[in-house]
mmCIF file of C-alpha atoms in Angstrom:
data_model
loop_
_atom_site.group_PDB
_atom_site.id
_atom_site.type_symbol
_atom_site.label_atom_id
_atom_site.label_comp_id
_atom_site.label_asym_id
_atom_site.label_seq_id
_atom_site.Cartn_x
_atom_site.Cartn_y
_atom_site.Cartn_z
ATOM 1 C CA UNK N 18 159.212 22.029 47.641
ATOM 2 C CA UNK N 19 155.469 22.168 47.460
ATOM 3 C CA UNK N 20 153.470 19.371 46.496
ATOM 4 C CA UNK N 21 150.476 19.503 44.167
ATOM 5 C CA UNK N 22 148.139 17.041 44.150
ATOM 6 C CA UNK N 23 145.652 15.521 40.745
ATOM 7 C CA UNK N 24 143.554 13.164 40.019
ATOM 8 C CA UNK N 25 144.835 13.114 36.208
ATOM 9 C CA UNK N 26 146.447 15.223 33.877
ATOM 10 C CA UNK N 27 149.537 16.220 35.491
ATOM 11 C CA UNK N 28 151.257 16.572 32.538
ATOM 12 C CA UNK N 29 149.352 19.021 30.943
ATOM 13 C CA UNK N 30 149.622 21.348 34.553
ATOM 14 C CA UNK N 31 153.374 20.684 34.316
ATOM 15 C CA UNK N 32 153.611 22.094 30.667
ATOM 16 C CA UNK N 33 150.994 25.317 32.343
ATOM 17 C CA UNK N 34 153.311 25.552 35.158
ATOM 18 C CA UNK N 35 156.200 25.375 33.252
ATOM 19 C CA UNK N 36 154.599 27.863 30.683
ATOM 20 C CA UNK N 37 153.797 30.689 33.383
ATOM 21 C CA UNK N 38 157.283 30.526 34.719
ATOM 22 C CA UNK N 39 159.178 30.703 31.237
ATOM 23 C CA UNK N 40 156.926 34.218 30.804
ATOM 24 C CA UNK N 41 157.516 35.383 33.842
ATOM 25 C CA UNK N 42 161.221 35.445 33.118
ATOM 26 C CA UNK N 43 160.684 38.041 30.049
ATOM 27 C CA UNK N 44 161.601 41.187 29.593
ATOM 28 C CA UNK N 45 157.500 41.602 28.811
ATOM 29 C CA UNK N 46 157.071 40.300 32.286
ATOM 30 C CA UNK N 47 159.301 43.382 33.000
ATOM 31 C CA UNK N 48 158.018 46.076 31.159
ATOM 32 C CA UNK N 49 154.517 45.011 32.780
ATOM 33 C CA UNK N 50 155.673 45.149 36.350
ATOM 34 C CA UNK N 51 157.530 48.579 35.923
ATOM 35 C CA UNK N 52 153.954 49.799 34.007
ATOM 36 C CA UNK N 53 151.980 48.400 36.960
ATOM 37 C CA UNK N 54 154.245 49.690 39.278
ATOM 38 C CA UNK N 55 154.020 53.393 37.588
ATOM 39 C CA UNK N 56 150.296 53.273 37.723
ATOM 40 C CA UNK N 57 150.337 52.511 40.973
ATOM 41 C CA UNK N 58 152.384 55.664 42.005
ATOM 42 C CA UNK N 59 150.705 58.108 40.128
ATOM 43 C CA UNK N 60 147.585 56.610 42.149
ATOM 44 C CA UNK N 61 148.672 57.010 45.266
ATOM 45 C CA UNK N 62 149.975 60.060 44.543
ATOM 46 C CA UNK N 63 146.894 62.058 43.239
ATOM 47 C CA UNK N 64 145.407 59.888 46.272
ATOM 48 C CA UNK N 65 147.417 62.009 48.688
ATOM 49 C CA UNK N 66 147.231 65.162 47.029
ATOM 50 C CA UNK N 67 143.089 65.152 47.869
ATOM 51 C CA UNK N 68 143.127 63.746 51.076
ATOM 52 C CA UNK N 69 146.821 63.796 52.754
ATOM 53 C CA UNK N 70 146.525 60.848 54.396
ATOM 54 C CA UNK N 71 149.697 58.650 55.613
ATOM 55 C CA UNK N 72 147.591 55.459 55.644
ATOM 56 C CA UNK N 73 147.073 55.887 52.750
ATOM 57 C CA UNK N 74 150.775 55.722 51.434
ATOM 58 C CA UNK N 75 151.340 52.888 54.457
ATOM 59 C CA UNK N 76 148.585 51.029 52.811
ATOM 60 C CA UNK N 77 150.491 51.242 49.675
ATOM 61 C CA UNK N 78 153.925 50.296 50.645
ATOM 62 C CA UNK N 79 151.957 47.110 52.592
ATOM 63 C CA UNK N 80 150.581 45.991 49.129
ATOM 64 C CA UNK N 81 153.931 46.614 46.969
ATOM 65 C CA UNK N 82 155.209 44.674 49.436
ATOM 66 C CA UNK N 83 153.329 41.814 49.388
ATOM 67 C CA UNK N 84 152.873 41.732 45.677
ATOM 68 C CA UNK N 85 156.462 41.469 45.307
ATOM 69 C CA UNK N 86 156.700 38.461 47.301
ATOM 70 C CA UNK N 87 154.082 36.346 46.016
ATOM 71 C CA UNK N 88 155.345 37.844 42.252
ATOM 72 C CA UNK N 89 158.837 37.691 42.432
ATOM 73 C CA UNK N 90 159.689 34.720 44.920
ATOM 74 C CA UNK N 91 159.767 32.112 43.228
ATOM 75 C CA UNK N 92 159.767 28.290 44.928
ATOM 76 C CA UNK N 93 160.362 24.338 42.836
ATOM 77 C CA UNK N 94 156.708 22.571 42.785
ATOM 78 C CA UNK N 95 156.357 18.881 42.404
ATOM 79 C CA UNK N 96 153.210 17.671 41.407
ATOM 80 C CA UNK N 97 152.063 14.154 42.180
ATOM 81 C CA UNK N 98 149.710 12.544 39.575
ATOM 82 C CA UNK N 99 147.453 9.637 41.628
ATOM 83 C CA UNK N 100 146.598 8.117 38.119
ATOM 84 C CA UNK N 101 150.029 8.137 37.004
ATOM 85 C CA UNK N 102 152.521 7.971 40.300
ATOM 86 C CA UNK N 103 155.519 6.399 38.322
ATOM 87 C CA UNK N 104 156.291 9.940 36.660
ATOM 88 C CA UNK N 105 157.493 12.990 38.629
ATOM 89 C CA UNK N 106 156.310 16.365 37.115
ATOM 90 C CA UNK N 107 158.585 18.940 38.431
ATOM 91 C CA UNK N 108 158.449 22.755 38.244
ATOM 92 C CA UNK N 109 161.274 25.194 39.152
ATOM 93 C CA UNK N 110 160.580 29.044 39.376
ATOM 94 C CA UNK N 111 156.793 28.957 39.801
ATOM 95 C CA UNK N 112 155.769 31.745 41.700
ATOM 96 C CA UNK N 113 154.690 31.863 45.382
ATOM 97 C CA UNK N 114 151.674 33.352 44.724
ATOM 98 C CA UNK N 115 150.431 30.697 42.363
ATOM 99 C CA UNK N 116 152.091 27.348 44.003
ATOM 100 C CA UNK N 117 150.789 28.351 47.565
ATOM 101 C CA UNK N 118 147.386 28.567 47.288
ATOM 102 C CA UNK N 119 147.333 25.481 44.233
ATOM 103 C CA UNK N 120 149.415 22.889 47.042
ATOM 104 C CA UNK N 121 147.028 24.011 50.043
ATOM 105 C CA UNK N 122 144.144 23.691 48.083
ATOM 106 C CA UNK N 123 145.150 20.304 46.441
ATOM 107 C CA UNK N 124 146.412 18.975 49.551
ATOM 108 C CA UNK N 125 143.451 19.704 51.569
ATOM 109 C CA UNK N 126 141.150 18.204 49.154
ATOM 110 C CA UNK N 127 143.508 14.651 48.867
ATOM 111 C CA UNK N 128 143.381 14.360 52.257
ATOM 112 C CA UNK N 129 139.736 14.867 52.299
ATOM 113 C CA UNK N 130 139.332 12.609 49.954
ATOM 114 C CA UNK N 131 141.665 9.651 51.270
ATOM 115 C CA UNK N 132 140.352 10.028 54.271
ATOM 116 C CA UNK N 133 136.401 9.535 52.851
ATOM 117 C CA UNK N 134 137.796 6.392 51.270
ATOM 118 C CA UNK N 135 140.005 5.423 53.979
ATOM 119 C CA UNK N 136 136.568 4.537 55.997
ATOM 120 C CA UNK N 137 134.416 3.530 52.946
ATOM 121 C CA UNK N 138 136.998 1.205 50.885
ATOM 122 C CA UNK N 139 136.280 0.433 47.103
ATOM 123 C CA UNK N 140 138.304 -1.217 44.543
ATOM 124 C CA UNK N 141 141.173 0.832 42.722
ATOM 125 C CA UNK N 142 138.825 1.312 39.410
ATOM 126 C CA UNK N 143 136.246 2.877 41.692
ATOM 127 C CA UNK N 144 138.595 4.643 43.662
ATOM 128 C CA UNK N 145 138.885 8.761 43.432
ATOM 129 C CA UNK N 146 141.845 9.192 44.611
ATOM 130 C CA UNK N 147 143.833 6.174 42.162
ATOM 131 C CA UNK N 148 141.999 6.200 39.151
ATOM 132 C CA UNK N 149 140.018 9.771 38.996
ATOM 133 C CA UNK N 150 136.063 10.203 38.348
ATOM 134 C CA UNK N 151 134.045 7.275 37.455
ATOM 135 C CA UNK N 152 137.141 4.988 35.935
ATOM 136 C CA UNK N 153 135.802 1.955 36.692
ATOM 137 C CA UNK N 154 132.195 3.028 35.336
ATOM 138 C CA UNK N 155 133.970 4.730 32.026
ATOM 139 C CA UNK N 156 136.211 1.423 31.724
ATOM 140 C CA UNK N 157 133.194 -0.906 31.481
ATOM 141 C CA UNK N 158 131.676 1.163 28.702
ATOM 142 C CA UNK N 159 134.324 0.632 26.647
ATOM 143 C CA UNK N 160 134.499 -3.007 27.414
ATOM 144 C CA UNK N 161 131.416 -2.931 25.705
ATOM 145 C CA UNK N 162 133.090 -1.706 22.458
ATOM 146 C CA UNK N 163 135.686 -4.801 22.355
ATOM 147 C CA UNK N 164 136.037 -5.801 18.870
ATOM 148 C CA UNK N 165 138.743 -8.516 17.389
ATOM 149 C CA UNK N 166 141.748 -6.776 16.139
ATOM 150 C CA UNK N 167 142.341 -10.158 14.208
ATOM 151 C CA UNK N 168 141.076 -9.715 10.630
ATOM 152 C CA UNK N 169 141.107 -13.673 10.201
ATOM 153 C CA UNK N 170 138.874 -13.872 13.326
ATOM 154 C CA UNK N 171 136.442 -11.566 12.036
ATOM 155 C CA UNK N 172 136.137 -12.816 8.652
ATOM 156 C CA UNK N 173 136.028 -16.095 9.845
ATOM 157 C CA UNK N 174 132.874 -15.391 12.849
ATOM 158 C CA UNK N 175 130.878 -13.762 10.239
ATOM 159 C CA UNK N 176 130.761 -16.970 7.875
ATOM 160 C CA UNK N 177 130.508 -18.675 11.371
ATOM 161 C CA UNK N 178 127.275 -16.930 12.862
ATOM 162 C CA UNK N 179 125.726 -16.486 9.619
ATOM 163 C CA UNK N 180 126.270 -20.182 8.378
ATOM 164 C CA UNK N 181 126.461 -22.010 11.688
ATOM 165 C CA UNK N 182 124.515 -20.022 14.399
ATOM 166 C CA UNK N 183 121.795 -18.646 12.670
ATOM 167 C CA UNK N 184 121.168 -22.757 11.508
ATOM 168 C CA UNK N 185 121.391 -23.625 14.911
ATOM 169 C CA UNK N 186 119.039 -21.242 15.655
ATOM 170 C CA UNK N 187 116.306 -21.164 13.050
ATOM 171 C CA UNK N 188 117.187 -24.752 11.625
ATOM 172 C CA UNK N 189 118.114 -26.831 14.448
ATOM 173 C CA UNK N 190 116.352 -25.068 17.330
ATOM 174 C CA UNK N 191 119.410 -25.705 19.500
ATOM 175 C CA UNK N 192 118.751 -22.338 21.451
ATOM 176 C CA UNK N 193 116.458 -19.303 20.515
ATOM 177 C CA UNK N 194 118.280 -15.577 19.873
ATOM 178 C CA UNK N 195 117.054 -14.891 23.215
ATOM 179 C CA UNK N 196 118.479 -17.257 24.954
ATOM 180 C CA UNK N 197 121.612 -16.326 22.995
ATOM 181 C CA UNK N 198 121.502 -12.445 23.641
ATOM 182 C CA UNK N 199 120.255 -12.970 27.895
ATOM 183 C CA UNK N 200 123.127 -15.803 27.974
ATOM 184 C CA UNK N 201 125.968 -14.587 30.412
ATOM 185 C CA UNK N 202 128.425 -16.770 28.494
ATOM 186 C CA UNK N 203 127.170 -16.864 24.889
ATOM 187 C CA UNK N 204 131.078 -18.397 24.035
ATOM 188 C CA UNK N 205 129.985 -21.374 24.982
ATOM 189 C CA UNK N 206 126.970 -21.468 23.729
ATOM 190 C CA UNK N 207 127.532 -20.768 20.081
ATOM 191 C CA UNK N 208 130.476 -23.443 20.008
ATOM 192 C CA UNK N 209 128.789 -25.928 22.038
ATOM 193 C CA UNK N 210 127.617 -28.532 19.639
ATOM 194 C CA UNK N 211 128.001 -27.109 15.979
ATOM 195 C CA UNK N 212 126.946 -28.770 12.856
ATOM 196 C CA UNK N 213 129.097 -31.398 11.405
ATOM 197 C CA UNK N 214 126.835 -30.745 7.998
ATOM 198 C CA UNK N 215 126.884 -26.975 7.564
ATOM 199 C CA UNK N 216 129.693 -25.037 6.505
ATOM 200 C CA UNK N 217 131.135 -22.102 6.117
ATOM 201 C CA UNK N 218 133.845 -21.014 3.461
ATOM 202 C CA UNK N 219 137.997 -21.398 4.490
ATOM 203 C CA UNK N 220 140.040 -18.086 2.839
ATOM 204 C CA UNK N 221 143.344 -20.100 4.035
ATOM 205 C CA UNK N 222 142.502 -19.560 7.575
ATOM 206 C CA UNK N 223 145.972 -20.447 9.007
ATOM 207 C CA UNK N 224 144.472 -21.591 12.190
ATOM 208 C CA UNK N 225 142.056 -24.228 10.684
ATOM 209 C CA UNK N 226 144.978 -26.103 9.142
ATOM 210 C CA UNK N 227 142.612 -27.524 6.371
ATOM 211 C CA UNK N 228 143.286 -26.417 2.130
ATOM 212 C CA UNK N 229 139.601 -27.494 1.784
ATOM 213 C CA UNK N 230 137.906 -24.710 0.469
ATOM 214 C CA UNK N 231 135.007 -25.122 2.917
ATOM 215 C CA UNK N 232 135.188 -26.415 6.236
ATOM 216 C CA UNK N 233 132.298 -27.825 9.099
ATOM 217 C CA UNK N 234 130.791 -25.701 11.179
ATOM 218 C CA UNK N 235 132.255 -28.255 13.315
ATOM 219 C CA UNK N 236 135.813 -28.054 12.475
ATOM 220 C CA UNK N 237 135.783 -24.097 12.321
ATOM 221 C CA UNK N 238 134.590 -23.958 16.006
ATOM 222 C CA UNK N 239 137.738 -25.412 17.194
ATOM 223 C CA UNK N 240 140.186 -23.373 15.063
ATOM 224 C CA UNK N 241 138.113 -20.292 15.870
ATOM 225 C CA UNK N 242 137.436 -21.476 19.425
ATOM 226 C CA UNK N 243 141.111 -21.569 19.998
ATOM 227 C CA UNK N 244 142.259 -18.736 18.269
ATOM 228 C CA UNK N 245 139.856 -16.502 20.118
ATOM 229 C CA UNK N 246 140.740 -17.737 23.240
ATOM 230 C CA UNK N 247 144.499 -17.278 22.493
ATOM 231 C CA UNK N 248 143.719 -13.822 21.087
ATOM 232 C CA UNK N 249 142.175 -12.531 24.523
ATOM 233 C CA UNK N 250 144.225 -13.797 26.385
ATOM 234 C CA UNK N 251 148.040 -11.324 27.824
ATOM 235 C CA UNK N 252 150.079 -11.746 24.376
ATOM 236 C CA UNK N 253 147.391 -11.705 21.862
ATOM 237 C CA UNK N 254 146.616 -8.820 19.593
ATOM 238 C CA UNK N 255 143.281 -7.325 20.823
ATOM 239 C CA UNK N 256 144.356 -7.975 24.527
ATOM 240 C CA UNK N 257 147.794 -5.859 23.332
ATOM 241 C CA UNK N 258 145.929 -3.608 21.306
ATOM 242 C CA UNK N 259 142.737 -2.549 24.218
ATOM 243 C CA UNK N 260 145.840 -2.921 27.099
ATOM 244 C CA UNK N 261 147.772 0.068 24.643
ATOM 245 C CA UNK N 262 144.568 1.994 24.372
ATOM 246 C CA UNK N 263 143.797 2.372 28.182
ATOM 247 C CA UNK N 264 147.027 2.122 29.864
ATOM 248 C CA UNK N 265 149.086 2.989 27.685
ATOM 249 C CA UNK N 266 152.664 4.534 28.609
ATOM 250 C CA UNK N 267 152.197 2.601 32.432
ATOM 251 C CA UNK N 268 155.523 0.299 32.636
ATOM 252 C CA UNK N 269 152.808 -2.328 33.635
ATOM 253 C CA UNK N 270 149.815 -1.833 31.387
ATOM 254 C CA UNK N 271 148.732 -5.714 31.331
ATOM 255 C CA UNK N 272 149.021 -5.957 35.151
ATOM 256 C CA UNK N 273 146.501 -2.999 35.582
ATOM 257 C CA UNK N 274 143.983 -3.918 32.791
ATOM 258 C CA UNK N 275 144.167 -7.664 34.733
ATOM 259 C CA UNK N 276 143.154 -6.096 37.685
ATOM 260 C CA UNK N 277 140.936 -2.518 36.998
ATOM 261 C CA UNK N 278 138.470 -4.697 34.664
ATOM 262 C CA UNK N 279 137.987 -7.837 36.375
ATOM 263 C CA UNK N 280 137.382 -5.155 39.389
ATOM 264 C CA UNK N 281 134.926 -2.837 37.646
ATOM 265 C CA UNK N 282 132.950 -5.809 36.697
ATOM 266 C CA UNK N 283 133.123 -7.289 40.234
ATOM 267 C CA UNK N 284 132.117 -4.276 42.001
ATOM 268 C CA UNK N 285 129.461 -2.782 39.525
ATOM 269 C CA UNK N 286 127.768 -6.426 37.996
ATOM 270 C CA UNK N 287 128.973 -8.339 40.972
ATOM 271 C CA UNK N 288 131.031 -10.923 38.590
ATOM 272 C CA UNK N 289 133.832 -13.539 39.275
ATOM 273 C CA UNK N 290 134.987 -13.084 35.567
ATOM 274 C CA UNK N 291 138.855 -12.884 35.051
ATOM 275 C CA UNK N 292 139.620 -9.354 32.641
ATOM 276 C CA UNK N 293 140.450 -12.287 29.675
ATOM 277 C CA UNK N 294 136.813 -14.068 30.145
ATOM 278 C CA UNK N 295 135.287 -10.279 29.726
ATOM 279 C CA UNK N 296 136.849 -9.448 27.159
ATOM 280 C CA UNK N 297 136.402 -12.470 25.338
ATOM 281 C CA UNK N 298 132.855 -12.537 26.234
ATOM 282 C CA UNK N 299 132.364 -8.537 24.815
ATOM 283 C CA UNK N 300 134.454 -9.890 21.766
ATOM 284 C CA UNK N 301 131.996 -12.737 20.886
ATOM 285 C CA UNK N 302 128.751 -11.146 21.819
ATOM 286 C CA UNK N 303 130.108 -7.804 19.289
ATOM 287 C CA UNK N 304 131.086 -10.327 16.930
ATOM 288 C CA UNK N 305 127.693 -12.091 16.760
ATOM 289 C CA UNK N 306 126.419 -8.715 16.935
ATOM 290 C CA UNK N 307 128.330 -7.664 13.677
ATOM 291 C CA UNK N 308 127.060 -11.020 12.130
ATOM 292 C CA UNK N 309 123.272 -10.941 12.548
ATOM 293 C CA UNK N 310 123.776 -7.277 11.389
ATOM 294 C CA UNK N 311 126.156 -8.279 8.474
ATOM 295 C CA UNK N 312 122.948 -11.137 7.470
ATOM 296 C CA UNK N 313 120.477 -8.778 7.735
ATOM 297 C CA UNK N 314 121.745 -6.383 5.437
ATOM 298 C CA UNK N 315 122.914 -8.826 2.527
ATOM 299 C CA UNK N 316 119.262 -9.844 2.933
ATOM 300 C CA UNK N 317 117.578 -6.340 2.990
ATOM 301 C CA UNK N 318 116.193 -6.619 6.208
ATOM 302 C CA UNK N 319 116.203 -2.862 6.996
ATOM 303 C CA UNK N 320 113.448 -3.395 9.909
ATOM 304 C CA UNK N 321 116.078 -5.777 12.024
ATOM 305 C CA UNK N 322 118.567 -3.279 11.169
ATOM 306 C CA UNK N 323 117.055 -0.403 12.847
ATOM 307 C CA UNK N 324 115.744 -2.549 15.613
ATOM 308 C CA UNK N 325 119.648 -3.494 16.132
ATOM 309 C CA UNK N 326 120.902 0.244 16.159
ATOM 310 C CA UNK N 327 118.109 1.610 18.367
ATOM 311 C CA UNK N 328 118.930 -1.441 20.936
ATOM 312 C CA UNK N 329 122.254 -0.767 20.864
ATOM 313 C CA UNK N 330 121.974 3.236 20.796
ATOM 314 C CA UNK N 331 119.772 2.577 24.293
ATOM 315 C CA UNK N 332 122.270 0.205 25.817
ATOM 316 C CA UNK N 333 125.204 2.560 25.417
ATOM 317 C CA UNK N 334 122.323 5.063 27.590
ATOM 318 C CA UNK N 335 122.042 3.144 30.019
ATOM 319 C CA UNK N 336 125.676 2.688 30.547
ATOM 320 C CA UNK N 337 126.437 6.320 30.735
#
């Protein structure tokens, strides 16, 4: 058995593998050895017509020989996935010529490799051999993407930072959009104190538990408060749905996403944050994001627009 080592993908080499061995086993396969093969006669032959040479034929029978046994010996290959170890890819009649070289290679290189990061450890999400090129770094840009997958949520935190945070902001002078945007926990900002006055309209919000058809500022922040919370947190559907999209497939997808975020973050940003505090925090500050955008365009303010997409175009930048 030889073993093949990846970083990723090894079901897509299983399905080549598997591909080159199924041809192999054709009668095409065939009829292109026996025309190789008769080629290779008739040059040797008009070969030893000009010169007469019995190296020449020795040379010959060395490579027909050797051809033969790294085309038609065929060996079982098993390739080991280090981004996926729960599932064994295996191969049967892969040539020796091809699984040879590909299992030195590969093992030479993971052993390389673990042995680099044997002596200079990192977390799994920024580890080569576990998660593949620049996980951890390609896992926090998509962080960066979280939206709510809850439609009620993001009805409801529009009204709210349109209604409630922008008054709070250019009404009450609680905090300045600065403050809100350099904040490293704008969650609690934006719900810390709300307006008991202001309010923002209830489209039978089942977490507000009110058949008013406007509610306070107030009272929303501790539906929507709540419900956010419970919506980023392991059950709730944007955890579910964002746990799906990366690890999808893993028999312990929430486990991993636990661990690889609150990782990446530590070992990039150097933060404590659990992976449910990021992605609650990503979820608010898109949210508020989506509202000051959402305000400025039912007001026509195409300058704060653009100023919004060119920030946001050089953020994502940065990131990569």
């Amino acid at each position: 058995m030889n073993e093949v080592y990846v970083i990723a993908g090894g079901e897509w080499l299983r399905n080549n593998l598997n591909a080159i061995a199924a041809f192999m086993g054709t009668r095409t396969w065939d009829s292109i050895e026996k025309i190789a093969l008769t080629l290779s006669v008739l040059a040797v032959a008009v070969i030893w017509v000009q010169r007469h040479n019995v190296m020449d034929l020795l040379g010959w029978v060395a490579v027909f020989v050797l051809i033969s046994l790294l085309v038609n010996v065929r060996t079982s290959v098993q390739i080991i996935d280090n981004s996926d170890l729960v599932k064994v890819h295996r191969v049967d009649n892969v040539p020796v010529g091809l699984a040879m070289p590909l299992s030195l290679t590969t093992r030479i290189g993971h052993a390389m490799v673990a042995g680099y990061e044997m002596v200079f450890a990192q977390p799994d999400s920024a580890t080569y051999s576990k998660t593949g090129m620049l996980f951890g770094a390609n896992l926090i840009v998509k962080s960066t993407d979280f939206l709510s997958r809850n439609p009620e949520i993001i009805n409801l935190f529009q009204d709210y930072v349109q209604n409630c945070v922008l008054g709070d902001i250019y009404l009450n002078h609680k905090y300045t959009l600065e403050d809100l945007m350099a904040s490293s926990d704008p969650y609690t900002i934006i719900f810390s104190q709300p307006s008991p006055l202001r309010q923002v309209p209830n489209n039978n919000y089942s977490f507000l538990h009110s058949s008013e058809p406007f509610v306070s500022c107030k009272d929303a922040s501790v539906g929507l408060k709540d419900k956010l919370n419970f919506d980023t947190n392991t059950g709730g559907k944007t955890w579910h749905y964002y746990v799906q999209q990366i690890f999808g497939g893993r028999p312990d997808p929430d486990l991993l996403f636990r661990q690889l975020v609150s990782d990446s973050y530590s070992y990039f940003y150097g933060s404590s944050q659990s992976a449910s505090q990021i992605m609650r925090q990503n979820v608010t500050m898109n949210a508020l994001k989506e509202g000051i955008t959402s305000n400025a365009a039912r007001n026509g303010d195409t300058a704060s627009l653009v100023s919004l997409a060119t920030t946001s175009s050089m953020e994502k930048q940065r990131l990569a």
